[in-house]
């Protein structure tokens, strides 16, 4: 592409016009300013550059706010658009010519055309090269000083790679993949490097060409190609874009890191399999006082800590077998993993009192987002489990669970006063009916319609689209018996009427896309999280934001359990927030890429990431128990159900992990990238590209695959209806028959 630089005759005519319109440029709005010729470049579809100029007044701060090896950066205001802050860039090399500034603008504008091609491939994160300009400051003696100009973007400025093979130690996937993309799609004739900027707003790139011609002195030609190929490591975005692997890499090399296999006794204790339910750990005092901050520094220390941990677990088991549980100041989230023996002639509901206290399982969290989910929206019928009387013995010898157990998570906040926790019943005594309980323990609970998936037989092979509700595109979704709430990529919350199947209204909620949305069923409030780095709490009665949390980076997923909120962000961390005072009580670090899904069950937290890993955290110790490996793409969605974890990935698979053995027991092949999951006792519902796919929960048989004509981003179920959201401006309603 031949560069057409601005002609001196054009500059002369511009200066003459400037002197005519602005004979003196001194002070504007109390700020000293000077006259300038602003040069802008546009590149047409035929790649022909066209320069235009305009007459402006500018104010430039003398003291730079940043310095690099080649340039200084100054705050610049262009009074033709005073509300748009700019950066003025001056070269520190006195030999820099006027033409080099125009070459820089040419490169950056040319790269923006390549960014358009990159974004057309629908990468997970689109990129933008900032518009750039040249300012000639003609109120100085000739030759007139020249500076580059571009919009000012707040945030951490990072250099991801350079023109001689350097790659940042914490290199992100997207910048590296874009360089690879430019190299491959140009048939190895061109390479865009020197990627730097704030987030995915890039500036000051360098272009290598095969013949080494054009694009300034930084064009190293084939030498630049060789340096890039030698240091580039293909990542999941390269694989997502189906770029050819460099340096003989394979998909397996994209898996990052290994962790020790979990000790099953500790793991089972955390999810409640070792009797009594999850151990305490929800008051977060552990997080606040810094407990567990010290890590073992040697194998001996690690073995010693592990042995102490196992001894502690054995002692707890012996105590549980020999005496009733003591009083606790705060009761953790309850689970029906407390294996109450069935009593002949007594239904599971009547076999145990259900006062409004933490000892009775309530409705699980109804949160459903694009990347993290809770168990089904209403509690399923209790499943009786046979059990031998408890005796003091090692956990490994405990009686096996012969029937799948539905794990339910309580969403009400823990009580502030001590609670009398009754001892666990044994098979011999008949439980006292609710009417005979002391009045203090008979607080009424909110009636919730039972989840029909627990006792109905569904014909999921004949799932069908029963309605389409026009209104707003949806990236995430949740709801209740009356309304559905969805989050859109334009920052709005959509409100939909469930019973009448219509769109009601929108709420402007975030400055960027709404990534996750959940319903706090205990308070009747809504929580949303967005790409603008905010988590917001909404009063649905007034449709107003009553509290907000500012995160350090884009929030991709949230999960609410008890009084704790878990957020997964682009900064590779999961944060734990106490919703009673909106305080961050712990930051969980370990992943090497952005977090896309979080999900809690009992005393375990699961996190899925773009690093293709699933980490399992013990909430009592804030430590990583293990990681689940096997996915070859981003882990976009997690769902915990019946002692199994279901993970959906961009590698077009769903993996089923048995939490009793910590092993993957099945891999379900889907038609496209899996963005969202919902699991019931009878069916696994998956949003897989343009397809809604349904699999049998037991046999994993593919029951249905329906082409929805638009990529499904989120799912939410209400009894035997499923609602799916996509970038199309509607919700689709799916239904099936009850046999």
GROMACS .gro file of C-alpha atoms in nm, residues 40 55 115 143 199 207 209 211 270 307 314 331 347 362 390 442 462 483 575-576 588 595 630 678 694 705 734:
model
   27
   40UNK     CA    1  -0.678   1.294   1.001
   55UNK     CA    2  -0.822   2.421   1.181
  115UNK     CA    3  -0.893  -0.522   1.392
  143UNK     CA    4   0.970   2.416   1.123
  199UNK     CA    5  -0.743  -0.338   2.820
  207UNK     CA    6   0.391  -0.362   1.123
  209UNK     CA    7   0.627  -0.678   0.605
  211UNK     CA    8   1.008  -0.734   0.210
  270UNK     CA    9  -1.652  -3.035   5.262
  307UNK     CA   10  -0.159  -3.548   5.862
  314UNK     CA   11  -1.109  -3.849   6.218
  331UNK     CA   12  -2.526  -2.251   6.125
  347UNK     CA   13  -4.331  -3.952   5.433
  362UNK     CA   14  -3.523  -2.393   5.205
  390UNK     CA   15  -2.316  -4.411   6.318
  442UNK     CA   16  -4.263  -2.320   6.451
  462UNK     CA   17  -4.053  -3.385   2.217
  483UNK     CA   18  -4.123  -1.229   3.631
  575UNK     CA   19  -1.365  -1.248   4.535
  576UNK     CA   20  -1.581  -1.327   4.836
  588UNK     CA   21  -0.901  -1.633   4.584
  595UNK     CA   22  -1.279  -1.632   3.546
  630UNK     CA   23  -0.959  -3.225   3.062
  678UNK     CA   24  -2.921  -2.624   3.347
  694UNK     CA   25  -3.118  -3.201   2.593
  705UNK     CA   26  -3.119  -3.108   1.945
  734UNK     CA   27  -3.979  -2.418   2.534
   0.00000   0.00000   0.00000
